[in-house]
Short mmCIF file of C-alpha atoms and ligand atoms in Angstrom, two decimals:
data_model
loop_
_atom_site.label_atom_id
_atom_site.label_comp_id
_atom_site.label_asym_id
_atom_site.label_seq_id
_atom_site.Cartn_x
_atom_site.Cartn_y
_atom_site.Cartn_z
CA MET A 1092 33.13 3.12 34.08
CA ASN A 1093 32.39 3.44 30.33
CA SER A 1094 36.01 3.40 28.64
CA ASP A 1095 34.76 4.74 25.59
CA PHE A 1096 33.90 8.12 27.93
CA LYS A 1097 37.05 10.81 27.41
CA TYR A 1098 36.78 10.56 23.93
CA HIS A 1099 33.26 12.58 24.19
CA ILE A 1100 35.10 15.41 26.13
CA SER A 1101 36.00 18.28 23.58
CA ARG A 1102 38.96 20.00 24.59
CA ARG A 1103 36.79 23.78 24.54
CA ASP A 1104 34.52 21.29 27.19
CA LEU A 1105 37.86 20.48 28.85
CA LEU A 1106 39.24 24.49 29.12
CA VAL A 1107 35.97 25.67 30.09
CA ALA A 1108 35.96 22.60 32.72
CA GLY A 1109 39.22 23.38 33.88
CA ALA A 1110 39.08 27.05 34.25
CA GLY A 1111 35.78 27.40 35.89
CA LEU A 1112 32.73 29.52 36.10
CA ALA A 1113 34.04 32.46 35.30
CA VAL A 1114 35.31 31.43 32.31
CA SER A 1115 31.59 30.09 30.82
CA ALA A 1116 30.55 33.26 31.98
CA SER A 1117 32.36 35.67 29.93
CA LEU A 1118 31.70 33.29 26.87
CA PRO A 1119 29.78 34.98 24.07
CA PRO A 1120 26.54 34.73 23.77
CA ALA A 1121 25.80 31.48 22.15
CA ARG A 1122 23.48 33.06 19.69
CA ALA A 1123 25.93 34.15 16.92
CA SER A 1124 26.15 30.06 16.39
CA THR A 1125 22.03 29.32 16.13
CA VAL A 1126 21.91 30.69 12.89
CA ASP A 1127 21.94 28.50 10.16
CA GLU A 1128 23.32 30.43 6.98
CA ARG A 1129 21.50 29.34 3.34
CA SER A 1130 22.30 30.90 -0.48
CA ILE A 1131 20.02 30.09 -3.01
CA LYS A 1132 21.03 31.41 -6.58
CA ILE A 1133 18.61 32.19 -8.73
CA ALA A 1134 19.00 32.13 -13.08
CA PRO A 1135 17.93 30.27 -16.41
CA GLY A 1136 19.07 27.08 -16.44
CA GLN A 1137 18.54 23.48 -18.10
CA THR A 1138 16.61 20.56 -16.69
CA ARG A 1139 15.46 17.16 -18.05
CA LEU A 1140 11.83 16.87 -17.28
CA GLY A 1141 11.39 13.59 -18.95
CA GLY A 1142 14.29 11.87 -17.56
CA SER A 1143 17.99 11.18 -18.21
CA ASP A 1144 17.71 10.55 -21.59
CA ARG A 1145 15.32 12.92 -22.87
CA PRO A 1146 15.85 16.26 -24.22
CA SER A 1147 16.24 18.92 -21.99
CA THR A 1148 14.09 21.75 -21.32
CA ALA A 1149 15.10 25.77 -20.71
CA VAL A 1150 13.72 26.67 -16.81
CA TRP A 1151 14.52 29.32 -14.34
CA ALA A 1152 15.24 27.55 -11.65
CA TYR A 1153 16.91 27.82 -7.63
CA ASN A 1154 20.92 27.33 -7.51
CA SER A 1155 20.20 25.27 -10.99
CA ALA A 1156 17.77 22.96 -9.78
CA VAL A 1157 14.11 22.43 -10.24
CA PRO A 1158 12.66 22.55 -7.92
CA GLY A 1159 14.60 24.36 -5.98
CA PRO A 1160 17.03 22.22 -3.07
CA LYS A 1161 15.11 21.33 -0.43
CA LEU A 1162 15.51 23.57 2.76
CA ARG A 1163 15.22 21.66 6.05
CA LEU A 1164 14.78 24.05 8.96
CA ARG A 1165 14.29 23.47 12.42
CA GLN A 1166 11.88 24.64 14.53
CA GLY A 1167 12.24 28.20 16.38
CA ARG A 1168 16.36 28.14 14.83
CA SER A 1169 16.99 31.02 12.76
CA VAL A 1170 17.70 31.12 9.47
CA ARG A 1171 19.57 33.77 7.35
CA ILE A 1172 18.58 33.23 3.33
CA THR A 1173 20.64 34.97 1.19
CA VAL A 1174 18.70 35.46 -2.03
CA GLU A 1175 20.58 35.86 -5.60
CA ASN A 1176 18.68 37.24 -8.44
CA GLY A 1177 20.62 36.39 -11.74
CA LEU A 1178 16.73 36.95 -13.91
CA ASP A 1179 16.33 39.67 -16.30
CA GLU A 1180 13.68 40.40 -14.54
CA ASP A 1181 12.97 41.42 -10.64
CA THR A 1182 11.92 38.93 -8.46
CA THR A 1183 11.47 37.76 -4.22
CA VAL A 1184 10.93 34.74 -2.56
CA HIS A 1185 8.14 34.21 -0.96
CA TRP A 1186 8.38 31.07 2.24
CA HIS A 1187 4.37 29.97 1.77
CA GLY A 1188 2.92 29.24 4.60
CA ILE A 1189 5.62 30.01 7.67
CA ARG A 1190 4.04 32.56 9.99
CA LEU A 1191 7.26 35.09 9.70
CA PRO A 1192 7.70 39.12 10.05
CA ASN A 1193 6.11 40.78 7.66
CA ALA A 1194 8.96 42.57 6.32
CA MET A 1195 10.26 38.82 5.09
CA ASP A 1196 7.59 37.64 3.60
CA GLY A 1197 8.59 38.49 0.27
CA VAL A 1198 6.01 41.08 -1.21
CA PRO A 1199 7.27 43.11 -4.03
CA GLY A 1200 6.22 47.21 -2.75
CA LEU A 1201 4.02 45.24 0.24
CA THR A 1202 6.36 44.25 2.53
CA GLN A 1203 10.00 44.88 0.80
CA PRO A 1204 11.68 46.70 -2.92
CA PRO A 1205 11.74 43.59 -5.93
CA ILE A 1206 15.42 42.20 -5.94
CA LYS A 1207 16.53 44.25 -9.41
CA PRO A 1208 18.57 41.85 -11.55
CA GLY A 1209 22.17 41.60 -10.04
CA GLU A 1210 21.16 42.32 -6.78
CA THR A 1211 20.68 40.39 -3.40
CA PHE A 1212 18.41 39.96 -0.73
CA VAL A 1213 18.90 38.58 3.09
CA TYR A 1214 15.66 37.18 5.00
CA GLU A 1215 16.24 36.26 7.96
CA PHE A 1216 13.67 34.68 10.13
CA THR A 1217 13.18 31.62 12.41
CA PRO A 1218 9.69 29.40 11.93
CA PRO A 1219 7.62 29.16 14.51
CA ASP A 1220 5.84 25.91 13.01
CA ALA A 1221 7.31 22.03 12.14
CA GLY A 1222 6.62 20.34 8.80
CA THR A 1223 6.03 20.99 5.40
CA PHE A 1224 6.57 23.79 3.40
CA TRP A 1225 7.31 25.80 -0.01
CA TYR A 1226 9.30 28.83 -1.13
CA HIS A 1227 8.45 30.43 -4.91
CA PRO A 1228 8.35 33.74 -6.42
CA HIS A 1229 6.23 36.29 -5.40
CA THR A 1230 7.22 38.48 -8.40
CA ASP A 1231 6.08 38.45 -11.72
CA SER A 1232 4.23 35.14 -10.28
CA LEU A 1233 2.91 33.45 -13.04
CA VAL A 1234 5.38 33.53 -15.61
CA GLN A 1235 8.43 32.62 -12.82
CA LEU A 1236 6.73 29.39 -10.63
CA GLY A 1237 6.06 28.46 -14.13
CA ARG A 1238 8.80 28.30 -15.37
CA GLY A 1239 10.11 26.47 -12.79
CA LEU A 1240 10.48 28.56 -8.99
CA ALA A 1241 9.33 26.18 -6.86
CA GLY A 1242 11.14 24.34 -3.82
CA PRO A 1243 10.10 22.42 -0.74
CA LEU A 1244 10.75 23.91 2.87
CA ILE A 1245 11.20 21.39 5.53
CA VAL A 1246 10.83 22.51 9.19
CA ASP A 1247 11.59 19.41 11.31
CA GLU A 1248 10.15 18.39 14.41
CA ALA A 1249 12.54 19.59 17.62
CA GLU A 1250 11.63 15.54 18.52
CA PRO A 1251 12.39 12.99 15.65
CA VAL A 1252 8.82 11.67 14.13
CA LEU A 1253 9.24 7.57 14.03
CA VAL A 1254 9.01 6.78 10.31
CA ASP A 1255 10.99 4.62 8.21
CA ARG A 1256 11.36 7.06 6.14
CA ASP A 1257 11.03 10.58 5.13
CA LEU A 1258 9.41 11.89 1.67
CA LEU A 1259 8.85 14.19 -0.38
CA TRP A 1260 6.98 14.75 -3.16
CA LEU A 1261 6.79 18.60 -4.77
CA LEU A 1262 4.11 18.36 -7.66
CA GLN A 1263 4.96 20.13 -10.74
CA ASP A 1264 2.49 20.63 -14.20
CA TRP A 1265 4.16 22.08 -17.10
CA ARG A 1266 2.06 23.46 -20.32
CA LEU A 1267 4.85 21.80 -22.85
CA ALA A 1268 5.34 22.02 -26.67
CA ALA A 1269 6.10 19.79 -29.32
CA ASP A 1270 9.69 20.28 -29.22
CA GLY A 1271 9.82 19.62 -25.13
CA GLN A 1272 10.20 23.68 -24.42
CA ILE A 1273 7.55 25.48 -22.27
CA ALA A 1274 4.99 26.75 -23.69
CA GLY A 1275 4.44 30.35 -24.29
CA GLY A 1276 1.33 32.47 -24.07
CA PHE A 1277 1.25 32.88 -20.24
CA GLY A 1278 -1.80 35.33 -19.10
CA GLY A 1279 -3.96 34.37 -22.11
CA ALA A 1280 -7.26 36.11 -21.14
CA MET A 1281 -9.31 32.10 -21.84
CA ASP A 1282 -6.87 30.76 -18.86
CA ALA A 1283 -6.95 34.01 -16.62
CA SER A 1284 -11.18 33.75 -16.91
CA MET A 1285 -11.59 29.87 -16.27
CA SER A 1286 -9.32 27.05 -15.19
CA GLY A 1287 -6.13 29.00 -15.42
CA ARG A 1288 -3.28 27.49 -17.19
CA VAL A 1289 -3.33 24.13 -16.24
CA GLY A 1290 -0.47 22.14 -17.94
CA ASN A 1291 0.44 18.77 -20.00
CA ALA A 1292 3.02 17.14 -17.85
CA VAL A 1293 3.20 16.98 -14.09
CA THR A 1294 6.64 15.84 -12.60
CA ILE A 1295 7.47 14.83 -9.01
CA ASN A 1296 10.68 16.57 -7.87
CA GLY A 1297 11.41 18.03 -10.89
CA ARG A 1298 10.98 14.26 -13.25
CA ALA A 1299 8.54 12.23 -15.39
CA PRO A 1300 7.42 9.97 -12.51
CA ALA A 1301 9.29 6.58 -12.28
CA ASP A 1302 7.82 4.03 -10.19
CA LEU A 1303 8.33 4.03 -6.28
CA GLY A 1304 10.22 1.20 -4.49
CA VAL A 1305 9.11 0.74 -1.54
CA ARG A 1306 9.15 -2.20 0.92
CA THR A 1307 6.65 -4.63 2.63
CA GLY A 1308 6.17 -3.56 6.37
CA GLU A 1309 7.76 0.21 6.01
CA ARG A 1310 6.04 3.36 7.40
CA VAL A 1311 5.99 6.19 5.55
CA ARG A 1312 5.64 9.54 5.60
CA LEU A 1313 5.11 11.09 2.89
CA ARG A 1314 4.43 14.81 2.34
CA LEU A 1315 2.90 16.18 -0.63
CA VAL A 1316 3.16 20.00 -1.72
CA ASN A 1317 1.35 21.26 -5.00
CA ALA A 1318 3.87 23.62 -6.66
CA ALA A 1319 1.59 23.82 -9.57
CA LEU A 1320 0.24 26.79 -11.37
CA ALA A 1321 -3.07 26.13 -12.02
CA ARG A 1322 -3.79 22.14 -11.60
CA MET A 1323 -5.93 20.98 -8.73
CA MET A 1324 -5.07 17.01 -7.77
CA ALA A 1325 -7.36 14.13 -6.39
CA LEU A 1326 -4.38 11.33 -5.51
CA ARG A 1327 -6.31 7.62 -4.39
CA PHE A 1328 -3.35 5.10 -3.18
CA GLU A 1329 -5.07 1.72 -4.82
CA GLY A 1330 -4.81 -0.84 -2.54
CA HIS A 1331 -3.42 1.35 0.80
CA ARG A 1332 -5.07 3.30 2.97
CA PRO A 1333 -3.15 6.76 3.34
CA ILE A 1334 -3.27 8.83 6.58
CA VAL A 1335 -3.22 12.77 6.73
CA VAL A 1336 -1.54 13.83 9.59
CA ALA A 1337 -0.87 17.42 8.38
CA ILE A 1338 -2.61 19.46 6.07
CA ASP A 1339 -0.08 23.37 5.13
CA GLY A 1340 2.54 21.66 7.15
CA GLN A 1341 -0.14 22.05 10.86
CA PRO A 1342 -0.63 18.53 12.19
CA CYS A 1343 -4.10 17.52 12.32
CA ASP A 1344 -6.48 14.33 13.85
CA PRO A 1345 -4.61 11.61 11.76
CA HIS A 1346 -7.97 10.58 9.34
CA GLU A 1347 -8.82 9.32 6.68
CA PRO A 1348 -9.14 11.30 4.10
CA GLU A 1349 -12.92 11.09 2.23
CA ASN A 1350 -13.39 8.13 -0.05
CA GLY A 1351 -9.62 7.41 0.21
CA ARG A 1352 -9.50 10.60 -2.24
CA LEU A 1353 -6.98 13.78 -1.25
CA LEU A 1354 -7.91 16.80 -2.61
CA LEU A 1355 -3.93 19.10 -3.31
CA ALA A 1356 -5.38 22.23 -4.67
CA PRO A 1357 -1.81 24.17 -5.66
CA ALA A 1358 0.17 25.61 -2.43
CA MET A 1359 -1.96 22.96 -0.20
CA ARG A 1360 0.18 20.39 1.66
CA ILE A 1361 -0.80 17.66 2.78
CA ASP A 1362 1.50 14.73 4.60
CA ILE A 1363 0.71 11.38 5.15
CA ALA A 1364 1.39 7.98 6.80
CA LEU A 1365 1.57 4.98 4.84
CA ASP A 1366 2.18 1.83 5.65
CA MET A 1367 3.18 -0.68 2.98
CA GLN A 1368 0.80 -3.28 2.99
CA GLY A 1369 1.32 -4.40 -0.15
CA ASP A 1370 2.91 -8.15 -0.90
CA PRO A 1371 6.43 -8.27 -2.02
CA GLY A 1372 6.85 -7.90 -6.03
CA SER A 1373 3.12 -6.55 -6.53
CA ARG A 1374 2.62 -2.92 -7.46
CA HIS A 1375 0.33 -0.24 -6.33
CA ALA A 1376 -1.02 2.27 -8.89
CA VAL A 1377 -1.08 5.89 -7.59
CA ILE A 1378 -3.86 8.24 -9.79
CA ASP A 1379 -5.13 11.45 -9.94
CA ASP A 1380 -9.26 11.65 -10.71
CA PHE A 1381 -9.43 15.56 -10.28
CA TYR A 1382 -11.15 16.12 -13.84
CA GLY A 1383 -13.53 13.76 -14.59
CA GLY A 1384 -12.49 11.69 -17.20
CA LEU A 1385 -8.87 12.83 -17.15
CA ALA A 1386 -7.76 9.84 -14.42
CA TYR A 1387 -4.09 9.30 -14.87
CA THR A 1388 -1.65 7.61 -13.35
CA LEU A 1389 0.39 9.49 -11.75
CA THR A 1390 2.89 6.92 -10.48
CA ASN A 1391 3.16 3.35 -8.69
CA LEU A 1392 4.06 1.70 -5.86
CA ALA A 1393 6.31 -0.88 -6.36
CA TYR A 1394 7.31 -3.51 -3.90
CA ASP A 1395 10.66 -5.30 -3.41
CA LYS A 1396 10.44 -8.51 -3.58
CA VAL A 1397 12.28 -9.18 -0.02
CA SER A 1398 10.89 -10.66 2.76
CA PRO A 1399 8.89 -7.84 4.90
CA LEU A 1400 11.23 -5.00 7.23
CA ARG A 1401 8.41 -6.48 9.75
CA ALA A 1402 5.28 -8.51 9.81
CA HIS A 1403 2.41 -5.83 11.58
CA PRO A 1404 1.86 -2.37 11.06
CA LEU A 1405 4.51 -0.34 13.21
CA ASP A 1406 2.43 0.30 17.00
CA ALA A 1407 4.05 3.93 16.91
CA SER A 1408 1.33 6.73 16.81
CA VAL A 1409 1.23 8.66 13.43
CA GLY A 1410 0.17 11.41 15.33
CA LEU A 1411 2.02 14.09 15.08
CA PRO A 1412 3.36 17.07 17.69
CA ARG A 1413 0.95 19.94 18.01
CA ASN A 1414 2.69 23.72 16.63
CA PRO A 1415 1.90 26.32 18.55
CA LEU A 1416 -0.41 27.99 17.50
CA PRO A 1417 -3.01 30.84 19.27
CA GLU A 1418 -6.02 29.71 19.50
CA PRO A 1419 -8.73 32.69 18.47
CA ASP A 1420 -11.60 33.78 20.93
CA LEU A 1421 -14.97 33.26 18.40
CA ALA A 1422 -17.39 35.06 21.41
CA ASN A 1423 -15.07 38.37 21.07
CA ALA A 1424 -13.86 38.61 17.16
CA MET A 1425 -14.04 40.66 14.30
CA HIS A 1426 -16.25 39.65 12.09
CA HIS A 1427 -15.29 40.23 7.90
CA GLU A 1428 -16.34 38.77 4.68
CA ILE A 1429 -14.61 38.34 1.25
CA VAL A 1430 -16.53 37.55 -1.47
CA LEU A 1431 -15.52 36.21 -4.45
CA GLN A 1432 -16.92 37.23 -7.54
CA GLY A 1433 -16.11 37.48 -11.22
CA GLY A 1434 -14.81 34.23 -14.07
CA MET A 1435 -16.74 32.94 -17.05
CA MET A 1436 -20.34 31.77 -16.44
CA GLY A 1437 -22.34 29.24 -18.23
CA GLY A 1438 -23.17 30.55 -21.93
CA GLY A 1439 -19.33 31.90 -22.10
CA LYS A 1440 -20.65 35.03 -20.06
CA LEU A 1441 -17.71 36.76 -18.14
CA ALA A 1442 -19.66 37.55 -14.30
CA GLY A 1443 -19.47 41.41 -14.13
CA VAL A 1444 -16.80 42.16 -11.74
CA GLY A 1445 -17.66 45.16 -9.76
CA GLY A 1446 -14.91 48.30 -8.76
CA MET A 1447 -13.72 48.35 -12.59
CA PRO A 1448 -15.94 51.13 -15.05
CA GLY A 1449 -15.17 50.83 -18.42
CA MET A 1450 -14.02 47.62 -18.52
CA GLY A 1451 -13.31 46.61 -22.35
CA MET A 1452 -12.19 42.93 -22.17
CA PRO A 1453 -11.67 40.95 -18.85
CA GLY A 1454 -9.02 38.98 -18.27
CA MET A 1455 -7.31 40.36 -21.05
CA ASN A 1456 -3.60 41.74 -21.55
CA GLY A 1457 -3.61 41.42 -17.37
CA GLY A 1458 -6.99 43.48 -17.15
CA ALA A 1459 -8.83 42.61 -14.11
CA ALA A 1460 -11.39 38.94 -15.02
CA TRP A 1461 -11.58 38.54 -10.80
CA ALA A 1462 -12.90 40.44 -7.79
CA ILE A 1463 -12.93 40.07 -4.40
CA ASN A 1464 -16.04 42.53 -2.57
CA GLY A 1465 -16.08 44.60 -5.77
CA MET A 1466 -11.88 44.65 -6.02
CA SER A 1467 -9.41 43.88 -8.34
CA MET A 1468 -6.13 44.42 -7.23
CA THR A 1469 -4.42 42.91 -10.04
CA GLY A 1470 -0.61 41.45 -10.48
CA ASP A 1471 1.61 40.73 -7.75
CA GLY A 1472 0.24 42.84 -5.20
CA HIS A 1473 2.30 45.79 -5.37
CA ALA A 1474 1.86 49.32 -3.06
CA GLY A 1475 -0.96 51.24 -3.35
CA MET A 1476 -3.56 48.42 -2.40
CA ALA A 1477 -5.92 49.52 0.22
CA PRO A 1478 -6.48 46.81 2.75
CA GLN A 1479 -9.83 45.41 2.98
CA PHE A 1480 -9.94 45.32 6.70
CA THR A 1481 -7.90 46.24 9.28
CA LEU A 1482 -7.14 44.57 12.37
CA GLU A 1483 -6.17 44.96 16.42
CA ARG A 1484 -3.17 43.31 17.06
CA GLY A 1485 -4.13 40.39 19.18
CA ALA A 1486 -7.74 40.44 18.33
CA SER A 1487 -9.37 37.48 16.72
CA CYS A 1488 -10.60 37.28 13.36
CA HIS A 1489 -13.87 35.11 12.05
CA LEU A 1490 -13.62 35.42 8.50
CA THR A 1491 -15.90 34.07 5.93
CA MET A 1492 -15.13 33.45 2.25
CA ARG A 1493 -18.14 32.93 -0.19
CA ASN A 1494 -17.12 32.02 -3.01
CA GLU A 1495 -19.78 33.51 -5.66
CA THR A 1496 -18.08 31.80 -8.67
CA ALA A 1497 -18.14 29.39 -11.14
CA TRP A 1498 -15.17 28.07 -10.60
CA TRP A 1499 -12.58 26.14 -7.97
CA HIS A 1500 -10.22 28.30 -5.91
CA PRO A 1501 -7.28 27.45 -3.22
CA MET A 1502 -7.25 30.32 -1.36
CA HIS A 1503 -4.20 31.49 0.13
CA VAL A 1504 -3.35 33.91 3.08
CA HIS A 1505 -0.10 35.12 4.30
CA GLY A 1506 1.09 34.84 7.46
CA PHE A 1507 -1.76 32.87 9.01
CA SER A 1508 -2.84 29.55 9.59
CA LEU A 1509 -6.44 30.11 9.78
CA SER A 1510 -8.62 27.06 12.22
CA VAL A 1511 -11.54 26.19 9.23
CA LEU A 1512 -14.53 26.16 11.20
CA SER A 1513 -17.19 25.01 8.47
CA ARG A 1514 -17.66 24.13 5.07
CA ASN A 1515 -21.24 25.32 3.88
CA GLY A 1516 -22.54 25.11 7.36
CA ALA A 1517 -21.06 21.62 8.18
CA PRO A 1518 -18.36 22.18 11.47
CA VAL A 1519 -15.15 20.63 9.58
CA PRO A 1520 -14.38 17.67 11.38
CA HIS A 1521 -10.90 17.22 11.88
CA ARG A 1522 -9.30 20.22 13.79
CA GLN A 1523 -7.37 21.33 10.87
CA TRP A 1524 -5.44 25.07 10.12
CA GLN A 1525 -4.84 25.61 6.55
CA ASP A 1526 -3.10 28.44 4.61
CA THR A 1527 -4.55 27.56 1.55
CA VAL A 1528 -8.35 26.42 1.64
CA LEU A 1529 -9.69 25.03 -1.81
CA MET A 1530 -13.05 26.39 -1.63
CA ALA A 1531 -15.76 24.39 -4.50
CA PRO A 1532 -17.86 26.70 -6.82
CA LYS A 1533 -20.01 28.12 -4.75
CA ASP A 1534 -18.75 26.90 -1.28
CA VAL A 1535 -18.97 29.36 2.23
CA ILE A 1536 -16.02 28.60 4.62
CA GLU A 1537 -16.10 29.89 8.02
CA CYS A 1538 -12.64 30.12 9.39
CA ALA A 1539 -10.61 31.63 11.91
CA PHE A 1540 -7.30 33.14 13.06
CA VAL A 1541 -5.37 35.38 15.84
CA ALA A 1542 -4.39 38.31 14.35
CA ASP A 1543 -0.95 38.46 16.01
CA ASN A 1544 1.64 39.39 13.51
CA PRO A 1545 1.44 43.12 12.15
CA GLY A 1546 1.63 44.47 8.62
CA ASP A 1547 0.37 43.70 5.80
CA TRP A 1548 -0.31 40.31 4.22
CA MET A 1549 -2.48 38.66 0.95
CA LEU A 1550 -4.95 36.86 0.92
CA HIS A 1551 -5.35 35.96 -2.57
CA CYS A 1552 -6.29 32.73 -4.71
CA HIS A 1553 -3.32 30.33 -5.64
CA VAL A 1554 -4.08 29.40 -9.16
CA ALA A 1555 -1.89 31.69 -10.52
CA ASP A 1556 -3.64 33.19 -13.33
CA HIS A 1557 -6.55 34.21 -11.08
CA GLN A 1558 -4.54 35.76 -8.33
CA MET A 1559 -2.73 37.99 -11.87
CA ALA A 1560 -6.45 39.02 -13.10
CA GLY A 1561 -7.83 40.22 -9.40
CA LEU A 1562 -8.44 37.41 -6.83
CA MET A 1563 -6.37 38.99 -4.41
CA THR A 1564 -6.79 41.39 -1.49
CA VAL A 1565 -4.47 42.60 1.38
CA PHE A 1566 -5.54 43.44 5.09
CA ARG A 1567 -3.80 44.56 8.29
CA VAL A 1568 -2.90 43.93 11.38
CA LYS A 1569 -1.57 47.16 13.19
CU1 LIG B 157 2.01 30.85 -1.94
CU2 LIG B 157 0.63 34.86 -2.08
O1 LIG B 157 1.36 32.79 -1.52
CU1 LIG B 158 1.84 32.40 1.07
CU1 LIG B 159 -9.63 31.04 -8.37
#
């Protein structure tokens, strides 16, 4: 018999064992101990985006950190998160991508009253899906996100996935003035009706990127989160072959991205498996070349000079276990269509935006520059927004999204994950589920989901300026 055995029996085990079944039956239900507790305080703070030797920048922060603390939850295990608002303005927290009860979704006016300065709100939910998610405000979104409020949220698989390291890059994009402070002028008409507030400084986990030290032979799971207001990214890992294993938290068939480029629009997440096959001592650039002519090196993979961790890549599969997503019934699905309209057209003309008679200067002072099916819902999605369409609970919905504008839009749906069926008529190959679908100008996307979660849910572009200026709507599941 194992001589260590006795050390593994706790006093409580002995008590229960000694008293027999009657006692275990009368024990209080285990439920109370299965809720994780977290707390988040939101307040103004300071951070050194450029590194410890650089001047600090005034930001708004979750628990004094930019990005906010990495929340690590367990699939199927409840969490209670107490949020305290130490700002001078209302806020809410939205748990982006988590399929949770509507009342926990964090949309002010629509799913909860805003959290007033000095007040707290308790969010409670049980994440059904493992994967990479994030959290951010849904109140004064452009300014609050732009001042730094964003944090990563990881839901761990029930069974750990075999990798050597699990890393996360939360990418933020800042528009900094010469003095290193966040530039004002949020919500200007140019940003609103064009590409949104693209900044001039990209950070990884709140810092100007330094090289990432890696070791030959190791396998890294790298979770990429684009938490920028507007900056689209297309990442290339020179000399490497990243394998996409999940998109927006949802596992997909493992595959190499087209042309080795990972298209990562605001609010999207991509998990990659990266086998480090460079030579010890070598250095490889990670390049973002989304905007033609404006490519830059985001960071470098810097190999240790030590001997390889292993001679051959790990031969375990990189695939992740599927999440329990309901499969839509396409034969009996309700069809709905979302048409994106507005924005600046060629020649500096603003496209007509329907439903706004007598509109003077679109996009100015919180006015509408965009519309969905002729309606512009501006701001953060407050009360009084009539649902664009209503679905019976349990029905399958086949949704067509049509981008009639000249701009890119990462379209995000709350409360659900969309099974992406096709893009411009061509089937999408890797069985991907997404909560944020990037649409190129003129793209047409077909997707589907099961309306299994009742409530009023937002559907909007995640370029914060576009959302604020009308590229947003709501649908109802009853
Ligand atoms: Cu990431 Cu409406 O949210
Ligand atoms: Cu969301
Ligand atoms: Cu947009």
